[in-house]
mmCIF file with all atom_site columns, C-alpha atoms and ligand atoms in Angstrom:
data_model
loop_
_atom_site.group_PDB
_atom_site.id
_atom_site.type_symbol
_atom_site.label_atom_id
_atom_site.label_alt_id
_atom_site.label_comp_id
_atom_site.label_asym_id
_atom_site.label_entity_id
_atom_site.label_seq_id
_atom_site.pdbx_PDB_ins_code
_atom_site.Cartn_x
_atom_site.Cartn_y
_atom_site.Cartn_z
_atom_site.occupancy
_atom_site.B_iso_or_equiv
_atom_site.pdbx_formal_charge
_atom_site.auth_seq_id
_atom_site.auth_comp_id
_atom_site.auth_asym_id
_atom_site.auth_atom_id
_atom_site.pdbx_PDB_model_num
ATOM   1   C CA  . UNK J 1 1   ? -35.715 238.609 146.919 1.00 0.00 ? 30  UNK J CA  1
ATOM   2   C CA  . UNK J 1 2   ? -37.663 236.033 145.021 1.00 0.00 ? 31  UNK J CA  1
ATOM   3   C CA  . UNK J 1 3   ? -38.910 233.042 147.203 1.00 0.00 ? 32  UNK J CA  1
ATOM   4   C CA  . UNK J 1 4   ? -40.569 230.177 145.566 1.00 0.00 ? 33  UNK J CA  1
ATOM   5   C CA  . UNK J 1 5   ? -42.386 227.090 147.095 1.00 0.00 ? 34  UNK J CA  1
ATOM   6   C CA  . UNK J 1 6   ? -42.174 223.683 145.347 1.00 0.00 ? 35  UNK J CA  1
ATOM   7   C CA  . UNK J 1 7   ? -44.936 221.748 146.887 1.00 0.00 ? 36  UNK J CA  1
ATOM   8   C CA  . UNK J 1 8   ? -45.499 218.027 146.673 1.00 0.00 ? 37  UNK J CA  1
ATOM   9   C CA  . UNK J 1 9   ? -46.117 214.808 148.484 1.00 0.00 ? 38  UNK J CA  1
ATOM   10  C CA  . UNK J 1 10  ? -42.391 213.428 147.650 1.00 0.00 ? 39  UNK J CA  1
ATOM   11  C CA  . UNK J 1 11  ? -43.460 209.900 148.720 1.00 0.00 ? 40  UNK J CA  1
ATOM   12  C CA  . UNK J 1 12  ? -40.582 209.483 148.161 1.00 0.00 ? 41  UNK J CA  1
ATOM   13  C CA  . UNK J 1 13  ? -38.474 212.082 146.278 1.00 0.00 ? 42  UNK J CA  1
ATOM   14  C CA  . UNK J 1 14  ? -37.241 210.703 142.815 1.00 0.00 ? 43  UNK J CA  1
ATOM   15  C CA  . UNK J 1 15  ? -34.696 211.991 140.443 1.00 0.00 ? 44  UNK J CA  1
ATOM   16  C CA  . UNK J 1 16  ? -37.565 213.724 138.611 1.00 0.00 ? 45  UNK J CA  1
ATOM   17  C CA  . UNK J 1 17  ? -38.160 215.877 141.671 1.00 0.00 ? 46  UNK J CA  1
ATOM   18  C CA  . UNK J 1 18  ? -34.560 216.547 142.210 1.00 0.00 ? 47  UNK J CA  1
ATOM   19  C CA  . UNK J 1 19  ? -34.112 217.716 138.702 1.00 0.00 ? 48  UNK J CA  1
ATOM   20  C CA  . UNK J 1 20  ? -36.975 220.296 139.164 1.00 0.00 ? 49  UNK J CA  1
ATOM   21  C CA  . UNK J 1 21  ? -35.423 221.339 142.488 1.00 0.00 ? 50  UNK J CA  1
ATOM   22  C CA  . UNK J 1 22  ? -32.055 221.984 140.859 1.00 0.00 ? 51  UNK J CA  1
ATOM   23  C CA  . UNK J 1 23  ? -33.404 223.834 137.921 1.00 0.00 ? 52  UNK J CA  1
ATOM   24  C CA  . UNK J 1 24  ? -35.743 226.100 139.714 1.00 0.00 ? 53  UNK J CA  1
ATOM   25  C CA  . UNK J 1 25  ? -33.286 226.802 142.687 1.00 0.00 ? 54  UNK J CA  1
ATOM   26  C CA  . UNK J 1 26  ? -31.045 228.474 140.032 1.00 0.00 ? 55  UNK J CA  1
ATOM   27  C CA  . UNK J 1 27  ? -33.899 230.778 138.958 1.00 0.00 ? 56  UNK J CA  1
ATOM   28  C CA  . UNK J 1 28  ? -35.151 232.054 142.444 1.00 0.00 ? 57  UNK J CA  1
ATOM   29  C CA  . UNK J 1 29  ? -33.161 233.326 145.431 1.00 0.00 ? 58  UNK J CA  1
ATOM   30  C CA  . UNK J 1 30  ? -34.691 230.928 147.805 1.00 0.00 ? 59  UNK J CA  1
ATOM   31  C CA  . UNK J 1 31  ? -36.544 227.729 147.073 1.00 0.00 ? 60  UNK J CA  1
ATOM   32  C CA  . UNK J 1 32  ? -38.723 226.182 149.804 1.00 0.00 ? 61  UNK J CA  1
ATOM   33  C CA  . UNK J 1 33  ? -39.614 222.407 149.168 1.00 0.00 ? 62  UNK J CA  1
ATOM   34  C CA  . UNK J 1 34  ? -43.101 222.087 150.781 1.00 0.00 ? 63  UNK J CA  1
ATOM   35  C CA  . UNK J 1 35  ? -43.769 218.571 151.863 1.00 0.00 ? 64  UNK J CA  1
ATOM   36  C CA  . UNK J 1 36  ? -47.444 217.947 152.124 1.00 0.00 ? 65  UNK J CA  1
ATOM   37  C CA  . UNK J 1 37  ? -48.732 216.210 155.234 1.00 0.00 ? 66  UNK J CA  1
ATOM   38  C CA  . UNK J 1 38  ? -52.031 214.750 154.118 1.00 0.00 ? 67  UNK J CA  1
ATOM   39  C CA  . UNK J 1 39  ? -53.222 211.767 155.743 1.00 0.00 ? 68  UNK J CA  1
ATOM   40  C CA  . UNK J 1 40  ? -55.991 211.206 153.381 1.00 0.00 ? 69  UNK J CA  1
ATOM   41  C CA  . UNK J 1 41  ? -53.500 210.377 150.693 1.00 0.00 ? 70  UNK J CA  1
ATOM   42  C CA  . UNK J 1 42  ? -52.233 207.466 152.666 1.00 0.00 ? 71  UNK J CA  1
ATOM   43  C CA  . UNK J 1 43  ? -48.475 208.093 152.068 1.00 0.00 ? 72  UNK J CA  1
ATOM   44  C CA  . UNK J 1 44  ? -45.943 205.190 152.262 1.00 0.00 ? 73  UNK J CA  1
ATOM   45  C CA  . UNK J 1 45  ? -43.513 207.417 154.220 1.00 0.00 ? 74  UNK J CA  1
ATOM   46  C CA  . UNK J 1 46  ? -44.542 209.666 157.160 1.00 0.00 ? 75  UNK J CA  1
ATOM   47  C CA  . UNK J 1 47  ? -43.976 213.414 156.658 1.00 0.00 ? 76  UNK J CA  1
ATOM   48  C CA  . UNK J 1 48  ? -40.970 213.188 158.904 1.00 0.00 ? 77  UNK J CA  1
ATOM   49  C CA  . UNK J 1 49  ? -39.349 210.388 156.885 1.00 0.00 ? 78  UNK J CA  1
ATOM   50  C CA  . UNK J 1 50  ? -40.060 212.331 153.633 1.00 0.00 ? 79  UNK J CA  1
ATOM   51  C CA  . UNK J 1 51  ? -38.603 215.430 154.948 1.00 0.00 ? 80  UNK J CA  1
ATOM   52  C CA  . UNK J 1 52  ? -35.464 213.632 156.232 1.00 0.00 ? 81  UNK J CA  1
ATOM   53  C CA  . UNK J 1 53  ? -34.829 212.011 152.719 1.00 0.00 ? 82  UNK J CA  1
ATOM   54  C CA  . UNK J 1 54  ? -35.385 215.341 151.016 1.00 0.00 ? 83  UNK J CA  1
ATOM   55  C CA  . UNK J 1 55  ? -32.853 217.104 153.370 1.00 0.00 ? 84  UNK J CA  1
ATOM   56  C CA  . UNK J 1 56  ? -30.297 214.383 152.714 1.00 0.00 ? 85  UNK J CA  1
ATOM   57  C CA  . UNK J 1 57  ? -30.631 214.512 148.930 1.00 0.00 ? 86  UNK J CA  1
ATOM   58  C CA  . UNK J 1 58  ? -30.565 218.289 148.717 1.00 0.00 ? 87  UNK J CA  1
ATOM   59  C CA  . UNK J 1 59  ? -27.858 218.864 151.288 1.00 0.00 ? 88  UNK J CA  1
ATOM   60  C CA  . UNK J 1 60  ? -25.211 220.168 148.680 1.00 0.00 ? 89  UNK J CA  1
ATOM   61  C CA  . UNK J 1 61  ? -27.836 222.547 147.130 1.00 0.00 ? 90  UNK J CA  1
ATOM   62  C CA  . UNK J 1 62  ? -27.691 226.193 148.011 1.00 0.00 ? 91  UNK J CA  1
ATOM   63  C CA  . UNK J 1 63  ? -30.754 228.202 148.720 1.00 0.00 ? 92  UNK J CA  1
ATOM   64  C CA  . UNK J 1 64  ? -32.955 225.081 149.221 1.00 0.00 ? 93  UNK J CA  1
ATOM   65  C CA  . UNK J 1 65  ? -34.986 224.617 152.397 1.00 0.00 ? 94  UNK J CA  1
ATOM   66  C CA  . UNK J 1 66  ? -37.368 221.680 153.156 1.00 0.00 ? 95  UNK J CA  1
ATOM   67  C CA  . UNK J 1 67  ? -40.462 222.570 155.140 1.00 0.00 ? 96  UNK J CA  1
ATOM   68  C CA  . UNK J 1 68  ? -43.425 220.323 156.054 1.00 0.00 ? 97  UNK J CA  1
ATOM   69  C CA  . UNK J 1 69  ? -46.914 221.836 155.629 1.00 0.00 ? 98  UNK J CA  1
ATOM   70  C CA  . UNK J 1 70  ? -50.647 220.980 155.987 1.00 0.00 ? 99  UNK J CA  1
ATOM   71  C CA  . UNK J 1 71  ? -53.709 222.713 154.806 1.00 0.00 ? 100 UNK J CA  1
ATOM   72  C CA  . UNK J 1 72  ? -53.989 225.095 151.807 1.00 0.00 ? 101 UNK J CA  1
ATOM   73  C CA  . UNK J 1 73  ? -50.990 225.596 149.573 1.00 0.00 ? 102 UNK J CA  1
ATOM   74  C CA  . UNK J 1 74  ? -52.074 229.094 148.912 1.00 0.00 ? 103 UNK J CA  1
ATOM   75  C CA  . UNK J 1 75  ? -51.998 229.948 152.698 1.00 0.00 ? 104 UNK J CA  1
ATOM   76  C CA  . UNK J 1 76  ? -48.628 228.236 153.220 1.00 0.00 ? 105 UNK J CA  1
ATOM   77  C CA  . UNK J 1 77  ? -47.139 230.323 150.284 1.00 0.00 ? 106 UNK J CA  1
ATOM   78  C CA  . UNK J 1 78  ? -48.505 233.492 151.709 1.00 0.00 ? 107 UNK J CA  1
ATOM   79  C CA  . UNK J 1 79  ? -47.191 232.584 155.313 1.00 0.00 ? 108 UNK J CA  1
ATOM   80  C CA  . UNK J 1 80  ? -43.866 231.854 153.845 1.00 0.00 ? 109 UNK J CA  1
ATOM   81  C CA  . UNK J 1 81  ? -43.973 235.167 151.939 1.00 0.00 ? 110 UNK J CA  1
ATOM   82  C CA  . UNK J 1 82  ? -43.366 233.297 148.552 1.00 0.00 ? 111 UNK J CA  1
ATOM   83  C CA  . UNK J 1 83  ? -44.541 235.014 145.465 1.00 0.00 ? 112 UNK J CA  1
ATOM   84  C CA  . UNK J 1 84  ? -44.155 231.739 143.251 1.00 0.00 ? 113 UNK J CA  1
ATOM   85  C CA  . UNK J 1 85  ? -45.328 228.132 143.280 1.00 0.00 ? 114 UNK J CA  1
ATOM   86  C CA  . UNK J 1 86  ? -43.242 225.880 141.016 1.00 0.00 ? 115 UNK J CA  1
ATOM   87  C CA  . UNK J 1 87  ? -44.755 222.742 139.697 1.00 0.00 ? 116 UNK J CA  1
ATOM   88  C CA  . UNK J 1 88  ? -43.369 220.052 137.202 1.00 0.00 ? 117 UNK J CA  1
ATOM   89  C CA  . UNK J 1 89  ? -45.226 219.073 134.196 1.00 0.00 ? 118 UNK J CA  1
ATOM   90  C CA  . UNK J 1 90  ? -44.776 215.624 132.676 1.00 0.00 ? 119 UNK J CA  1
ATOM   91  C CA  . UNK J 1 91  ? -47.420 214.426 130.254 1.00 0.00 ? 120 UNK J CA  1
ATOM   92  C CA  . UNK J 1 92  ? -50.611 216.074 129.094 1.00 0.00 ? 121 UNK J CA  1
ATOM   93  C CA  . UNK J 1 93  ? -52.317 214.125 131.827 1.00 0.00 ? 122 UNK J CA  1
ATOM   94  C CA  . UNK J 1 94  ? -50.833 216.438 134.432 1.00 0.00 ? 123 UNK J CA  1
ATOM   95  C CA  . UNK J 1 95  ? -52.138 219.495 132.722 1.00 0.00 ? 124 UNK J CA  1
ATOM   96  C CA  . UNK J 1 96  ? -55.756 219.490 133.649 1.00 0.00 ? 125 UNK J CA  1
ATOM   97  C CA  . UNK J 1 97  ? -55.203 219.093 137.369 1.00 0.00 ? 126 UNK J CA  1
ATOM   98  C CA  . UNK J 1 98  ? -52.464 221.551 137.502 1.00 0.00 ? 127 UNK J CA  1
ATOM   99  C CA  . UNK J 1 99  ? -54.415 224.130 135.537 1.00 0.00 ? 128 UNK J CA  1
ATOM   100 C CA  . UNK J 1 100 ? -57.307 223.826 137.985 1.00 0.00 ? 129 UNK J CA  1
ATOM   101 C CA  . UNK J 1 101 ? -55.036 224.037 140.967 1.00 0.00 ? 130 UNK J CA  1
ATOM   102 C CA  . UNK J 1 102 ? -53.051 227.130 139.789 1.00 0.00 ? 131 UNK J CA  1
ATOM   103 C CA  . UNK J 1 103 ? -56.195 228.938 139.095 1.00 0.00 ? 132 UNK J CA  1
ATOM   104 C CA  . UNK J 1 104 ? -57.709 228.085 142.405 1.00 0.00 ? 133 UNK J CA  1
ATOM   105 C CA  . UNK J 1 105 ? -54.492 229.198 144.180 1.00 0.00 ? 134 UNK J CA  1
ATOM   106 C CA  . UNK J 1 106 ? -54.516 232.373 142.069 1.00 0.00 ? 135 UNK J CA  1
ATOM   107 C CA  . UNK J 1 107 ? -58.151 233.117 143.310 1.00 0.00 ? 136 UNK J CA  1
ATOM   108 C CA  . UNK J 1 108 ? -57.151 232.506 146.967 1.00 0.00 ? 137 UNK J CA  1
ATOM   109 C CA  . UNK J 1 109 ? -53.932 234.348 146.887 1.00 0.00 ? 138 UNK J CA  1
ATOM   110 C CA  . UNK J 1 110 ? -53.770 236.834 143.848 1.00 0.00 ? 139 UNK J CA  1
ATOM   111 C CA  . UNK J 1 111 ? -50.226 237.829 144.649 1.00 0.00 ? 140 UNK J CA  1
ATOM   112 C CA  . UNK J 1 112 ? -49.002 234.162 144.147 1.00 0.00 ? 141 UNK J CA  1
ATOM   113 C CA  . UNK J 1 113 ? -48.264 232.988 140.609 1.00 0.00 ? 142 UNK J CA  1
ATOM   114 C CA  . UNK J 1 114 ? -47.679 229.404 139.546 1.00 0.00 ? 143 UNK J CA  1
ATOM   115 C CA  . UNK J 1 115 ? -44.801 228.639 137.256 1.00 0.00 ? 144 UNK J CA  1
ATOM   116 C CA  . UNK J 1 116 ? -44.432 225.340 135.421 1.00 0.00 ? 145 UNK J CA  1
ATOM   117 C CA  . UNK J 1 117 ? -41.130 223.659 134.506 1.00 0.00 ? 146 UNK J CA  1
ATOM   118 C CA  . UNK J 1 118 ? -41.472 220.778 131.894 1.00 0.00 ? 147 UNK J CA  1
ATOM   119 C CA  . UNK J 1 119 ? -39.818 217.690 132.705 1.00 0.00 ? 148 UNK J CA  1
ATOM   120 C CA  . UNK J 1 120 ? -36.356 216.783 131.467 1.00 0.00 ? 149 UNK J CA  1
ATOM   121 C CA  . UNK J 1 121 ? -36.884 214.064 128.762 1.00 0.00 ? 150 UNK J CA  1
ATOM   122 C CA  . UNK J 1 122 ? -35.059 211.385 130.725 1.00 0.00 ? 151 UNK J CA  1
ATOM   123 C CA  . UNK J 1 123 ? -37.507 211.759 133.769 1.00 0.00 ? 152 UNK J CA  1
ATOM   124 C CA  . UNK J 1 124 ? -40.732 212.237 131.855 1.00 0.00 ? 153 UNK J CA  1
ATOM   125 C CA  . UNK J 1 125 ? -42.035 208.656 132.744 1.00 0.00 ? 154 UNK J CA  1
ATOM   126 C CA  . UNK J 1 126 ? -40.950 208.863 136.318 1.00 0.00 ? 155 UNK J CA  1
ATOM   127 C CA  . UNK J 1 127 ? -43.334 209.122 139.362 1.00 0.00 ? 156 UNK J CA  1
ATOM   128 C CA  . UNK J 1 128 ? -43.097 208.140 143.037 1.00 0.00 ? 157 UNK J CA  1
ATOM   129 C CA  . UNK J 1 129 ? -45.950 205.696 142.330 1.00 0.00 ? 158 UNK J CA  1
ATOM   130 C CA  . UNK J 1 130 ? -43.889 203.741 139.723 1.00 0.00 ? 159 UNK J CA  1
ATOM   131 C CA  . UNK J 1 131 ? -40.833 203.764 142.081 1.00 0.00 ? 160 UNK J CA  1
ATOM   132 C CA  . UNK J 1 132 ? -42.907 202.270 144.936 1.00 0.00 ? 161 UNK J CA  1
ATOM   133 C CA  . UNK J 1 133 ? -44.186 199.520 142.601 1.00 0.00 ? 162 UNK J CA  1
ATOM   134 C CA  . UNK J 1 134 ? -40.709 198.698 141.405 1.00 0.00 ? 163 UNK J CA  1
ATOM   135 C CA  . UNK J 1 135 ? -39.486 198.594 145.153 1.00 0.00 ? 164 UNK J CA  1
ATOM   136 C CA  . UNK J 1 136 ? -42.430 196.281 146.093 1.00 0.00 ? 165 UNK J CA  1
ATOM   137 C CA  . UNK J 1 137 ? -41.230 193.728 143.616 1.00 0.00 ? 166 UNK J CA  1
ATOM   138 C CA  . UNK J 1 138 ? -37.646 194.147 144.477 1.00 0.00 ? 167 UNK J CA  1
ATOM   139 C CA  . UNK J 1 139 ? -36.468 195.826 141.348 1.00 0.00 ? 168 UNK J CA  1
ATOM   140 C CA  . UNK J 1 140 ? -33.358 197.839 140.711 1.00 0.00 ? 169 UNK J CA  1
ATOM   141 C CA  . UNK J 1 141 ? -33.925 201.455 142.017 1.00 0.00 ? 170 UNK J CA  1
ATOM   142 C CA  . UNK J 1 142 ? -30.623 203.181 141.189 1.00 0.00 ? 171 UNK J CA  1
ATOM   143 C CA  . UNK J 1 143 ? -31.818 204.891 137.947 1.00 0.00 ? 172 UNK J CA  1
ATOM   144 C CA  . UNK J 1 144 ? -34.879 206.444 139.681 1.00 0.00 ? 173 UNK J CA  1
ATOM   145 C CA  . UNK J 1 145 ? -33.885 207.573 143.146 1.00 0.00 ? 174 UNK J CA  1
ATOM   146 C CA  . UNK J 1 146 ? -30.659 208.353 145.007 1.00 0.00 ? 175 UNK J CA  1
ATOM   147 C CA  . UNK J 1 147 ? -28.976 205.508 147.083 1.00 0.00 ? 176 UNK J CA  1
ATOM   148 C CA  . UNK J 1 148 ? -30.311 206.938 150.443 1.00 0.00 ? 177 UNK J CA  1
ATOM   149 C CA  . UNK J 1 149 ? -33.875 206.928 149.320 1.00 0.00 ? 178 UNK J CA  1
ATOM   150 C CA  . UNK J 1 150 ? -33.422 203.285 147.710 1.00 0.00 ? 179 UNK J CA  1
ATOM   151 C CA  . UNK J 1 151 ? -32.264 202.205 151.093 1.00 0.00 ? 180 UNK J CA  1
ATOM   152 C CA  . UNK J 1 152 ? -35.243 203.631 152.913 1.00 0.00 ? 181 UNK J CA  1
ATOM   153 C CA  . UNK J 1 153 ? -37.636 202.052 150.259 1.00 0.00 ? 182 UNK J CA  1
ATOM   154 C CA  . UNK J 1 154 ? -36.128 198.669 150.707 1.00 0.00 ? 183 UNK J CA  1
ATOM   155 C CA  . UNK J 1 155 ? -36.409 198.850 154.613 1.00 0.00 ? 184 UNK J CA  1
ATOM   156 C CA  . UNK J 1 156 ? -40.090 199.929 154.254 1.00 0.00 ? 185 UNK J CA  1
ATOM   157 C CA  . UNK J 1 157 ? -40.919 197.244 151.764 1.00 0.00 ? 186 UNK J CA  1
ATOM   158 C CA  . UNK J 1 158 ? -39.239 194.552 154.022 1.00 0.00 ? 187 UNK J CA  1
ATOM   159 C CA  . UNK J 1 159 ? -41.568 195.540 156.830 1.00 0.00 ? 188 UNK J CA  1
ATOM   160 C CA  . UNK J 1 160 ? -44.735 195.133 154.606 1.00 0.00 ? 189 UNK J CA  1
ATOM   161 C CA  . UNK J 1 161 ? -46.718 192.016 153.845 1.00 0.00 ? 190 UNK J CA  1
ATOM   162 C CA  . UNK J 1 162 ? -46.108 188.679 152.195 1.00 0.00 ? 191 UNK J CA  1
ATOM   163 C CA  . UNK J 1 163 ? -46.063 189.602 148.593 1.00 0.00 ? 192 UNK J CA  1
ATOM   164 C CA  . UNK J 1 164 ? -43.230 192.038 149.039 1.00 0.00 ? 193 UNK J CA  1
ATOM   165 C CA  . UNK J 1 165 ? -40.935 189.348 150.347 1.00 0.00 ? 194 UNK J CA  1
HETATM 166 P P1  . ADP G 2 .   ? -48.318 215.846 144.081 1.00 0.00 ? 16  ADP G P1  1
HETATM 167 O O1  . ADP G 2 .   ? -48.873 214.587 145.022 1.00 0.00 ? 16  ADP G O1  1
HETATM 168 O O2  . ADP G 2 .   ? -48.556 216.971 144.554 1.00 0.00 ? 16  ADP G O2  1
HETATM 169 O O3  . ADP G 2 .   ? -48.634 215.622 142.655 1.00 0.00 ? 16  ADP G O3  1
HETATM 170 P P2  . ADP G 2 .   ? -45.738 214.807 143.627 1.00 0.00 ? 16  ADP G P2  1
HETATM 171 O O4  . ADP G 2 .   ? -44.730 214.399 144.786 1.00 0.00 ? 16  ADP G O4  1
HETATM 172 O O5  . ADP G 2 .   ? -46.079 213.620 142.914 1.00 0.00 ? 16  ADP G O5  1
HETATM 173 O O6  . ADP G 2 .   ? -46.771 215.576 144.396 1.00 0.00 ? 16  ADP G O6  1
HETATM 174 O O7  . ADP G 2 .   ? -44.965 215.863 142.738 1.00 0.00 ? 16  ADP G O7  1
HETATM 175 C C1  . ADP G 2 .   ? -44.598 217.019 143.096 1.00 0.00 ? 16  ADP G C1  1
HETATM 176 C C2  . ADP G 2 .   ? -44.435 217.872 141.801 1.00 0.00 ? 16  ADP G C2  1
HETATM 177 O O8  . ADP G 2 .   ? -43.211 217.429 141.120 1.00 0.00 ? 16  ADP G O8  1
HETATM 178 C C3  . ADP G 2 .   ? -45.583 217.891 140.843 1.00 0.00 ? 16  ADP G C3  1
HETATM 179 O O9  . ADP G 2 .   ? -45.536 219.174 140.260 1.00 0.00 ? 16  ADP G O9  1
HETATM 180 C C4  . ADP G 2 .   ? -45.204 216.909 139.840 1.00 0.00 ? 16  ADP G C4  1
HETATM 181 O O10 . ADP G 2 .   ? -45.810 217.134 138.532 1.00 0.00 ? 16  ADP G O10 1
HETATM 182 C C5  . ADP G 2 .   ? -43.701 217.105 139.805 1.00 0.00 ? 16  ADP G C5  1
HETATM 183 N N1  . ADP G 2 .   ? -42.998 215.819 139.363 1.00 0.00 ? 16  ADP G N1  1
HETATM 184 C C6  . ADP G 2 .   ? -43.111 214.601 139.764 1.00 0.00 ? 16  ADP G C6  1
HETATM 185 N N2  . ADP G 2 .   ? -42.354 213.784 139.221 1.00 0.00 ? 16  ADP G N2  1
HETATM 186 C C7  . ADP G 2 .   ? -41.775 214.551 138.132 1.00 0.00 ? 16  ADP G C7  1
HETATM 187 C C8  . ADP G 2 .   ? -40.844 214.236 137.070 1.00 0.00 ? 16  ADP G C8  1
HETATM 188 N N3  . ADP G 2 .   ? -40.449 213.009 136.738 1.00 0.00 ? 16  ADP G N3  1
HETATM 189 N N4  . ADP G 2 .   ? -40.387 215.189 136.266 1.00 0.00 ? 16  ADP G N4  1
HETATM 190 C C9  . ADP G 2 .   ? -40.950 216.413 136.497 1.00 0.00 ? 16  ADP G C9  1
HETATM 191 N N5  . ADP G 2 .   ? -41.778 216.811 137.567 1.00 0.00 ? 16  ADP G N5  1
HETATM 192 C C10 . ADP G 2 .   ? -42.167 215.842 138.371 1.00 0.00 ? 16  ADP G C10 1
#
């Protein structure tokens, strides 16, 4: 039984994340999408909102579970009895941080390995930050996020300040 964790902020989930979820869930027996609850990062969506959107967009995928977590990823992986952490790699700029994080996690939990999937070419530019910027200026979101997420983004933006009107 190979169980993996795909951790992230998912603020909000994009087609880039969904691509990694679909591809990695075919490799492992169970994929746990770990939704980081980190108030210091000042997310746009609460952890409950991010979990809800992820559940909606992955509802047709087998062997995928959405679980919020806080604290150390290595500890969460051990608690979930997961042997693998999955991360997505886009550009070289992701590499340095990911290398450091995977080596640290391996020190903390030597039984947990990190596996990287390189982004699919059509999503290599895509990040939650870009999506939030487009939403803030009322741009078209359908290429970047599923409809359910676009709706939540527009709702969130309409409750924010003047420049989002
Ligand atoms: P974090 O805040 O931990 O970086 P994110 O929600 O931004 O979390 O991303 C979670 C994971 O998904 C990371 O491994 C990130 O590299 C990966 N990821 C994000 N966007 C894409 C994308 N467009 N293609 C492939 N992987 C991606």
